[in-house]
mmCIF file of C-alpha atoms in Angstrom:
data_model
loop_
_atom_site.group_PDB
_atom_site.id
_atom_site.type_symbol
_atom_site.label_atom_id
_atom_site.label_comp_id
_atom_site.label_asym_id
_atom_site.label_seq_id
_atom_site.Cartn_x
_atom_site.Cartn_y
_atom_site.Cartn_z
ATOM 1 C CA UNK A 1 -139.349 -30.568 86.063
ATOM 2 C CA UNK A 2 -142.940 -29.722 85.183
ATOM 3 C CA UNK A 3 -142.983 -26.459 87.117
ATOM 4 C CA UNK A 4 -144.138 -23.122 85.726
ATOM 5 C CA UNK A 5 -141.985 -20.289 84.420
ATOM 6 C CA UNK A 6 -141.866 -17.444 81.913
ATOM 7 C CA UNK A 7 -140.719 -18.016 78.325
ATOM 8 C CA UNK A 8 -140.108 -15.487 75.539
ATOM 9 C CA UNK A 9 -142.447 -15.764 72.563
ATOM 10 C CA UNK A 10 -140.549 -13.250 70.461
ATOM 11 C CA UNK A 11 -137.074 -11.708 70.250
ATOM 12 C CA UNK A 12 -136.382 -9.210 73.047
ATOM 13 C CA UNK A 13 -133.347 -6.927 72.559
ATOM 14 C CA UNK A 14 -130.979 -5.895 75.337
ATOM 15 C CA UNK A 15 -132.779 -3.237 77.351
ATOM 16 C CA UNK A 16 -136.156 -4.295 75.977
ATOM 17 C CA UNK A 17 -139.162 -4.066 78.296
ATOM 18 C CA UNK A 18 -140.626 -7.512 78.894
ATOM 19 C CA UNK A 19 -143.603 -6.417 80.971
ATOM 20 C CA UNK A 20 -144.964 -3.717 83.263
ATOM 21 C CA UNK A 21 -147.360 -4.634 86.065
ATOM 22 C CA UNK A 22 -148.882 -3.508 89.342
ATOM 23 C CA UNK A 23 -148.644 -5.648 92.488
ATOM 24 C CA UNK A 24 -151.737 -7.557 93.582
ATOM 25 C CA UNK A 25 -150.855 -7.586 97.297
ATOM 26 C CA UNK A 26 -148.444 -5.360 99.246
ATOM 27 C CA UNK A 27 -147.646 -5.754 102.943
ATOM 28 C CA UNK A 28 -144.997 -4.310 105.286
ATOM 29 C CA UNK A 29 -141.851 -6.428 105.393
ATOM 30 C CA UNK A 30 -142.386 -7.158 109.090
ATOM 31 C CA UNK A 31 -146.120 -7.761 108.526
ATOM 32 C CA UNK A 32 -147.135 -5.279 111.216
ATOM 33 C CA UNK A 33 -150.618 -4.886 109.735
ATOM 34 C CA UNK A 34 -153.660 -3.644 111.589
ATOM 35 C CA UNK A 35 -155.774 -6.809 111.459
ATOM 36 C CA UNK A 36 -158.990 -4.769 111.757
ATOM 37 C CA UNK A 37 -158.330 -3.391 108.259
ATOM 38 C CA UNK A 38 -159.173 -6.788 106.792
ATOM 39 C CA UNK A 39 -161.908 -7.535 109.313
ATOM 40 C CA UNK A 40 -159.952 -9.733 111.722
ATOM 41 C CA UNK A 41 -159.570 -9.666 115.468
ATOM 42 C CA UNK A 42 -156.067 -8.982 116.788
ATOM 43 C CA UNK A 43 -155.915 -12.482 118.244
ATOM 44 C CA UNK A 44 -156.296 -14.182 114.857
ATOM 45 C CA UNK A 45 -153.193 -15.735 113.357
ATOM 46 C CA UNK A 46 -150.919 -14.362 110.664
ATOM 47 C CA UNK A 47 -151.972 -17.208 108.376
ATOM 48 C CA UNK A 48 -155.596 -16.125 108.643
ATOM 49 C CA UNK A 49 -154.510 -12.580 107.914
ATOM 50 C CA UNK A 50 -152.939 -13.678 104.626
ATOM 51 C CA UNK A 51 -156.070 -15.655 103.849
ATOM 52 C CA UNK A 52 -158.160 -12.533 104.385
ATOM 53 C CA UNK A 53 -155.897 -10.556 102.063
ATOM 54 C CA UNK A 54 -156.183 -13.226 99.365
ATOM 55 C CA UNK A 55 -159.994 -13.258 99.750
ATOM 56 C CA UNK A 56 -160.116 -9.568 98.758
ATOM 57 C CA UNK A 57 -158.664 -10.323 95.315
ATOM 58 C CA UNK A 58 -160.752 -10.543 92.167
ATOM 59 C CA UNK A 59 -161.804 -14.174 91.655
ATOM 60 C CA UNK A 60 -159.697 -14.715 88.517
ATOM 61 C CA UNK A 61 -156.656 -13.019 90.062
ATOM 62 C CA UNK A 62 -157.095 -15.090 93.216
ATOM 63 C CA UNK A 63 -157.244 -18.270 91.132
ATOM 64 C CA UNK A 64 -153.950 -17.402 89.426
ATOM 65 C CA UNK A 65 -152.276 -16.408 92.689
ATOM 66 C CA UNK A 66 -153.329 -19.626 94.390
ATOM 67 C CA UNK A 67 -151.692 -21.533 91.521
ATOM 68 C CA UNK A 68 -148.295 -20.103 92.506
ATOM 69 C CA UNK A 69 -145.860 -22.374 94.276
ATOM 70 C CA UNK A 70 -145.513 -22.677 98.037
ATOM 71 C CA UNK A 71 -141.949 -23.938 98.468
ATOM 72 C CA UNK A 72 -142.313 -24.286 102.222
ATOM 73 C CA UNK A 73 -144.902 -27.044 102.120
ATOM 74 C CA UNK A 74 -145.800 -30.395 100.672
ATOM 75 C CA UNK A 75 -148.360 -30.381 97.804
ATOM 76 C CA UNK A 76 -151.124 -31.150 100.303
ATOM 77 C CA UNK A 77 -150.211 -28.386 102.759
ATOM 78 C CA UNK A 78 -150.069 -25.242 100.606
ATOM 79 C CA UNK A 79 -150.999 -22.037 102.475
ATOM 80 C CA UNK A 80 -151.669 -18.461 101.406
ATOM 81 C CA UNK A 81 -148.868 -17.332 103.690
ATOM 82 C CA UNK A 82 -146.489 -19.841 102.086
ATOM 83 C CA UNK A 83 -147.466 -18.736 98.571
ATOM 84 C CA UNK A 84 -146.906 -15.101 99.478
ATOM 85 C CA UNK A 85 -143.520 -15.629 101.147
ATOM 86 C CA UNK A 86 -142.310 -17.831 98.300
ATOM 87 C CA UNK A 87 -143.177 -15.355 95.548
ATOM 88 C CA UNK A 88 -143.134 -11.848 97.033
ATOM 89 C CA UNK A 89 -140.440 -9.362 95.991
ATOM 90 C CA UNK A 90 -138.853 -6.711 98.205
ATOM 91 C CA UNK A 91 -139.901 -3.141 97.357
ATOM 92 C CA UNK A 92 -139.477 0.214 99.069
ATOM 93 C CA UNK A 93 -142.213 2.779 99.588
ATOM 94 C CA UNK A 94 -142.252 6.248 101.082
ATOM 95 C CA UNK A 95 -144.648 6.247 104.028
ATOM 96 C CA UNK A 96 -145.782 9.234 106.044
ATOM 97 C CA UNK A 97 -144.412 9.223 109.571
ATOM 98 C CA UNK A 98 -147.327 8.621 111.930
ATOM 99 C CA UNK A 99 -145.752 10.385 114.887
ATOM 100 C CA UNK A 100 -147.455 13.516 116.110
ATOM 101 C CA UNK A 101 -146.244 16.837 114.678
ATOM 102 C CA UNK A 102 -144.100 15.056 112.072
ATOM 103 C CA UNK A 103 -145.095 15.305 108.434
ATOM 104 C CA UNK A 104 -141.978 13.674 107.020
ATOM 105 C CA UNK A 105 -142.083 10.750 104.650
ATOM 106 C CA UNK A 106 -139.659 7.917 105.255
ATOM 107 C CA UNK A 107 -138.635 4.945 103.161
ATOM 108 C CA UNK A 108 -139.840 1.591 104.422
ATOM 109 C CA UNK A 109 -139.429 -1.979 103.246
ATOM 110 C CA UNK A 110 -142.454 -3.823 101.905
ATOM 111 C CA UNK A 111 -143.116 -7.130 100.203
ATOM 112 C CA UNK A 112 -145.178 -7.194 97.019
ATOM 113 C CA UNK A 113 -146.744 -10.053 95.091
ATOM 114 C CA UNK A 114 -146.894 -9.740 91.292
ATOM 115 C CA UNK A 115 -149.006 -11.939 89.069
ATOM 116 C CA UNK A 116 -146.570 -12.276 86.144
ATOM 117 C CA UNK A 117 -143.076 -11.607 87.457
ATOM 118 C CA UNK A 118 -143.657 -14.124 90.234
ATOM 119 C CA UNK A 119 -143.624 -16.775 87.476
ATOM 120 C CA UNK A 120 -139.957 -16.050 86.740
ATOM 121 C CA UNK A 121 -137.559 -18.704 87.961
ATOM 122 C CA UNK A 122 -134.137 -18.021 89.439
ATOM 123 C CA UNK A 123 -130.737 -18.006 87.772
ATOM 124 C CA UNK A 124 -127.382 -16.871 89.153
ATOM 125 C CA UNK A 125 -126.809 -15.322 85.720
ATOM 126 C CA UNK A 126 -130.321 -14.065 84.873
ATOM 127 C CA UNK A 127 -131.279 -12.494 81.562
ATOM 128 C CA UNK A 128 -133.713 -10.029 83.145
ATOM 129 C CA UNK A 129 -133.892 -7.537 86.009
ATOM 130 C CA UNK A 130 -136.867 -5.790 87.570
ATOM 131 C CA UNK A 131 -137.334 -2.365 89.092
ATOM 132 C CA UNK A 132 -140.212 -1.005 91.133
ATOM 133 C CA UNK A 133 -141.245 2.611 90.611
ATOM 134 C CA UNK A 134 -143.054 3.765 93.721
ATOM 135 C CA UNK A 135 -144.490 6.856 91.990
ATOM 136 C CA UNK A 136 -146.396 4.859 89.366
ATOM 137 C CA UNK A 137 -146.625 1.834 91.696
ATOM 138 C CA UNK A 138 -145.445 -0.431 88.889
ATOM 139 C CA UNK A 139 -142.760 -3.048 88.341
ATOM 140 C CA UNK A 140 -140.863 -3.085 85.045
ATOM 141 C CA UNK A 141 -139.133 -6.282 83.949
ATOM 142 C CA UNK A 142 -136.378 -5.681 81.371
ATOM 143 C CA UNK A 143 -133.915 -7.818 79.434
ATOM 144 C CA UNK A 144 -130.232 -7.316 80.312
ATOM 145 C CA UNK A 145 -129.120 -9.209 77.209
ATOM 146 C CA UNK A 146 -130.853 -10.371 74.060
ATOM 147 C CA UNK A 147 -133.515 -13.017 74.719
ATOM 148 C CA UNK A 148 -134.556 -15.325 71.886
ATOM 149 C CA UNK A 149 -137.917 -17.014 71.271
ATOM 150 C CA UNK A 150 -138.306 -20.126 73.410
ATOM 151 C CA UNK A 151 -135.686 -18.967 75.928
ATOM 152 C CA UNK A 152 -136.727 -18.904 79.569
ATOM 153 C CA UNK A 153 -136.768 -15.483 81.213
ATOM 154 C CA UNK A 154 -135.065 -15.564 84.612
ATOM 155 C CA UNK A 155 -134.335 -13.192 87.483
ATOM 156 C CA UNK A 156 -132.094 -13.478 90.539
ATOM 157 C CA UNK A 157 -133.763 -14.112 93.891
ATOM 158 C CA UNK A 158 -130.595 -13.236 95.845
ATOM 159 C CA UNK A 159 -127.396 -11.203 95.626
ATOM 160 C CA UNK A 160 -125.723 -12.918 92.622
ATOM 161 C CA UNK A 161 -122.229 -11.759 93.597
ATOM 162 C CA UNK A 162 -122.086 -14.130 96.558
ATOM 163 C CA UNK A 163 -119.915 -17.293 96.280
ATOM 164 C CA UNK A 164 -121.672 -20.347 94.885
ATOM 165 C CA UNK A 165 -121.886 -22.207 98.202
ATOM 166 C CA UNK A 166 -123.490 -19.157 99.859
ATOM 167 C CA UNK A 167 -125.960 -18.684 97.010
ATOM 168 C CA UNK A 168 -126.972 -22.333 97.141
ATOM 169 C CA UNK A 169 -127.331 -22.226 100.934
ATOM 170 C CA UNK A 170 -129.602 -19.162 100.798
ATOM 171 C CA UNK A 171 -131.739 -20.592 97.998
ATOM 172 C CA UNK A 172 -132.056 -23.942 99.777
ATOM 173 C CA UNK A 173 -132.949 -22.250 103.051
ATOM 174 C CA UNK A 174 -135.655 -19.901 101.748
ATOM 175 C CA UNK A 175 -136.923 -21.506 98.533
ATOM 176 C CA UNK A 176 -136.125 -25.165 99.210
ATOM 177 C CA UNK A 177 -134.147 -25.951 96.061
ATOM 178 C CA UNK A 178 -130.530 -26.485 95.061
ATOM 179 C CA UNK A 179 -129.586 -24.202 92.203
ATOM 180 C CA UNK A 180 -128.497 -26.058 89.066
ATOM 181 C CA UNK A 181 -128.250 -23.085 86.709
ATOM 182 C CA UNK A 182 -125.344 -23.145 84.247
ATOM 183 C CA UNK A 183 -123.335 -20.870 86.544
ATOM 184 C CA UNK A 184 -123.652 -23.255 89.498
ATOM 185 C CA UNK A 185 -123.244 -26.543 87.651
ATOM 186 C CA UNK A 186 -119.732 -26.109 86.276
ATOM 187 C CA UNK A 187 -118.490 -29.068 84.156
ATOM 188 C CA UNK A 188 -116.419 -31.615 86.065
ATOM 189 C CA UNK A 189 -113.755 -31.334 83.333
ATOM 190 C CA UNK A 190 -112.958 -27.840 84.626
ATOM 191 C CA UNK A 191 -112.280 -28.335 88.363
ATOM 192 C CA UNK A 192 -111.260 -24.716 88.985
ATOM 193 C CA UNK A 193 -114.381 -23.231 87.393
ATOM 194 C CA UNK A 194 -116.264 -22.477 90.607
ATOM 195 C CA UNK A 195 -113.286 -20.813 92.303
ATOM 196 C CA UNK A 196 -112.696 -18.689 89.205
ATOM 197 C CA UNK A 197 -116.374 -17.761 89.033
ATOM 198 C CA UNK A 198 -116.463 -16.761 92.712
ATOM 199 C CA UNK A 199 -113.339 -14.647 92.233
ATOM 200 C CA UNK A 200 -114.769 -12.938 89.145
ATOM 201 C CA UNK A 201 -118.054 -12.188 90.903
ATOM 202 C CA UNK A 202 -116.275 -10.635 93.864
ATOM 203 C CA UNK A 203 -114.158 -8.504 91.540
ATOM 204 C CA UNK A 204 -117.255 -7.318 89.680
ATOM 205 C CA UNK A 205 -119.053 -6.529 92.929
ATOM 206 C CA UNK A 206 -116.352 -3.980 93.803
ATOM 207 C CA UNK A 207 -115.544 -2.844 90.254
ATOM 208 C CA UNK A 208 -117.089 0.619 90.323
ATOM 209 C CA UNK A 209 -115.855 1.320 93.854
ATOM 210 C CA UNK A 210 -112.252 0.644 92.827
ATOM 211 C CA UNK A 211 -112.438 2.232 89.382
ATOM 212 C CA UNK A 212 -109.916 5.098 88.978
ATOM 213 C CA UNK A 213 -111.337 8.589 88.641
ATOM 214 C CA UNK A 214 -112.193 9.407 85.018
ATOM 215 C CA UNK A 215 -110.911 12.990 85.166
ATOM 216 C CA UNK A 216 -107.590 11.803 86.615
ATOM 217 C CA UNK A 217 -107.315 9.385 83.695
ATOM 218 C CA UNK A 218 -107.891 12.318 81.322
ATOM 219 C CA UNK A 219 -105.054 14.263 82.937
ATOM 220 C CA UNK A 220 -102.672 11.302 82.882
ATOM 221 C CA UNK A 221 -100.446 11.569 79.809
ATOM 222 C CA UNK A 222 -99.745 7.824 79.945
ATOM 223 C CA UNK A 223 -101.994 4.743 79.930
ATOM 224 C CA UNK A 224 -104.134 6.034 77.089
ATOM 225 C CA UNK A 225 -106.133 2.802 76.692
ATOM 226 C CA UNK A 226 -106.231 1.825 80.374
ATOM 227 C CA UNK A 227 -109.786 2.987 81.137
ATOM 228 C CA UNK A 228 -111.160 1.497 77.926
ATOM 229 C CA UNK A 229 -109.447 -1.856 78.487
ATOM 230 C CA UNK A 230 -110.685 -1.911 82.093
ATOM 231 C CA UNK A 231 -114.329 -1.478 81.074
ATOM 232 C CA UNK A 232 -114.099 -3.924 78.171
ATOM 233 C CA UNK A 233 -112.598 -6.573 80.447
ATOM 234 C CA UNK A 234 -115.366 -6.039 83.010
ATOM 235 C CA UNK A 235 -118.012 -6.351 80.288
ATOM 236 C CA UNK A 236 -116.492 -9.651 79.151
ATOM 237 C CA UNK A 237 -116.507 -10.937 82.735
ATOM 238 C CA UNK A 238 -120.120 -9.890 83.191
ATOM 239 C CA UNK A 239 -121.124 -11.642 79.986
ATOM 240 C CA UNK A 240 -119.406 -14.845 81.099
ATOM 241 C CA UNK A 241 -120.992 -14.716 84.566
ATOM 242 C CA UNK A 242 -124.377 -13.466 83.355
ATOM 243 C CA UNK A 243 -124.171 -10.328 85.482
ATOM 244 C CA UNK A 244 -124.873 -7.644 82.867
ATOM 245 C CA UNK A 245 -127.686 -6.224 84.968
ATOM 246 C CA UNK A 246 -125.995 -5.858 88.355
ATOM 247 C CA UNK A 247 -123.500 -3.277 89.591
ATOM 248 C CA UNK A 248 -122.825 -4.425 93.140
ATOM 249 C CA UNK A 249 -125.722 -6.512 94.400
ATOM 250 C CA UNK A 250 -127.392 -3.559 96.142
ATOM 251 C CA UNK A 251 -130.111 -2.884 93.595
ATOM 252 C CA UNK A 252 -128.508 0.103 91.849
ATOM 253 C CA UNK A 253 -130.816 2.018 89.532
ATOM 254 C CA UNK A 254 -128.490 2.027 86.501
ATOM 255 C CA UNK A 255 -127.826 -1.423 85.055
ATOM 256 C CA UNK A 256 -124.142 -2.313 84.872
ATOM 257 C CA UNK A 257 -123.916 -2.817 81.104
ATOM 258 C CA UNK A 258 -125.321 0.676 80.494
ATOM 259 C CA UNK A 259 -122.844 2.201 82.907
ATOM 260 C CA UNK A 260 -119.993 0.530 80.995
ATOM 261 C CA UNK A 261 -121.394 1.740 77.659
ATOM 262 C CA UNK A 262 -121.657 5.316 78.956
ATOM 263 C CA UNK A 263 -118.076 5.123 80.232
ATOM 264 C CA UNK A 264 -116.783 3.905 76.866
ATOM 265 C CA UNK A 265 -118.610 6.742 75.094
ATOM 266 C CA UNK A 266 -116.887 9.163 77.477
ATOM 267 C CA UNK A 267 -113.461 7.574 76.981
ATOM 268 C CA UNK A 268 -113.547 7.491 73.194
ATOM 269 C CA UNK A 269 -114.968 11.011 73.124
ATOM 270 C CA UNK A 270 -112.163 12.268 75.369
ATOM 271 C CA UNK A 271 -109.651 10.584 73.029
ATOM 272 C CA UNK A 272 -111.338 12.193 70.009
ATOM 273 C CA UNK A 273 -111.528 8.701 68.507
ATOM 274 C CA UNK A 274 -114.391 9.037 66.027
ATOM 275 C CA UNK A 275 -114.660 5.345 65.142
ATOM 276 C CA UNK A 276 -114.731 4.110 68.742
ATOM 277 C CA UNK A 277 -117.029 6.945 69.800
ATOM 278 C CA UNK A 278 -119.554 6.239 67.052
ATOM 279 C CA UNK A 279 -119.555 2.498 67.852
ATOM 280 C CA UNK A 280 -120.527 2.965 71.486
ATOM 281 C CA UNK A 281 -122.946 5.838 70.875
ATOM 282 C CA UNK A 282 -124.775 3.538 68.444
ATOM 283 C CA UNK A 283 -124.840 0.838 71.112
ATOM 284 C CA UNK A 284 -126.213 3.297 73.669
ATOM 285 C CA UNK A 285 -128.853 4.413 71.152
ATOM 286 C CA UNK A 286 -129.843 0.799 70.478
ATOM 287 C CA UNK A 287 -130.405 0.143 74.179
ATOM 288 C CA UNK A 288 -132.290 3.397 74.791
ATOM 289 C CA UNK A 289 -134.627 2.681 71.873
ATOM 290 C CA UNK A 290 -135.313 -0.790 73.268
ATOM 291 C CA UNK A 291 -136.112 0.673 76.693
ATOM 292 C CA UNK A 292 -139.074 2.563 75.252
ATOM 293 C CA UNK A 293 -140.484 5.985 74.287
ATOM 294 C CA UNK A 294 -139.583 7.628 77.596
ATOM 295 C CA UNK A 295 -136.016 7.876 76.266
ATOM 296 C CA UNK A 296 -136.953 9.955 73.197
ATOM 297 C CA UNK A 297 -134.961 12.998 74.363
ATOM 298 C CA UNK A 298 -131.945 10.840 75.225
ATOM 299 C CA UNK A 299 -132.058 9.261 71.766
ATOM 300 C CA UNK A 300 -132.282 12.705 70.182
ATOM 301 C CA UNK A 301 -129.072 13.767 71.952
ATOM 302 C CA UNK A 302 -127.316 10.558 70.840
ATOM 303 C CA UNK A 303 -128.409 11.238 67.251
ATOM 304 C CA UNK A 304 -126.835 14.686 67.490
ATOM 305 C CA UNK A 305 -123.536 13.171 68.657
ATOM 306 C CA UNK A 306 -123.613 10.656 65.825
ATOM 307 C CA UNK A 307 -124.108 13.472 63.347
ATOM 308 C CA UNK A 308 -121.564 15.820 64.908
ATOM 309 C CA UNK A 309 -119.230 13.969 67.319
ATOM 310 C CA UNK A 310 -117.311 17.141 68.144
ATOM 311 C CA UNK A 311 -120.388 18.507 69.892
ATOM 312 C CA UNK A 312 -119.892 15.865 72.581
ATOM 313 C CA UNK A 313 -119.283 17.837 75.779
ATOM 314 C CA UNK A 314 -115.895 16.295 76.640
ATOM 315 C CA UNK A 315 -114.633 15.815 73.102
ATOM 316 C CA UNK A 316 -110.844 15.676 72.973
ATOM 317 C CA UNK A 317 -110.257 16.273 76.695
ATOM 318 C CA UNK A 318 -107.607 13.557 76.807
ATOM 319 C CA UNK A 319 -105.762 15.348 73.976
ATOM 320 C CA UNK A 320 -105.576 18.740 75.663
#
């Protein structure tokens, strides 16, 4: 509808890094900021405080930030506070406890505004996820499935495992739009689609909590394919719902599709199934290469397993 977004210009493989960026503004989640830091009196309003923060930005950065959408206002009533609240992402930082005689660091919630990632629109089945590394103070946006040239890059603004009506209510309440992504606008020819989608999302949200213990599966002489079939079914459900990047809606560090891949490598290795093992080790290697050079050691280990599968540390456990 003429709004801005982020679109891929080239092919991005699953796991591929789309961008890495620093925030341009970071504030505590409850906005308990010492106004004197930005040269304001305590009596001045929160809106003026945001304006002061924006004024500290480089002129070109400020121009780009001010072009971001304020979903809380009409086109003629855009505010810096509205722009920030519309586009900021939740991050966590370790902050030194200010109490006397305490030198402990504690995790606190903050809100951060990013110049590029803030352009990403929402989808209930997004093709990208972001993570904030507080040590390097950077956000990394990565593809959770292959993204093709011309395809819009999307993230989820909310917990995507919630039922459709709850997702739409939250999005309408905070961002002032009704979600019409493909996962919300089910075809009228399939009247049970939404109920099935809600059920699948709930099942996926609890999948890893209810998953049987892997070592118990190894010791069980029956149900040889059970663990494999369970993970493959979950992967198919995630692909259908567009939830490859989410484990349970709580911002887990390991993306769901990688956790399934690792589990399948373990299962086929325990079964001493060379063909299945090699297939999923190759898939793991493909993803780790796409994630970047930091995974060089991981890739080296995967190459060793491809060359000599029997060196895998749980090889044949299910056959013992």
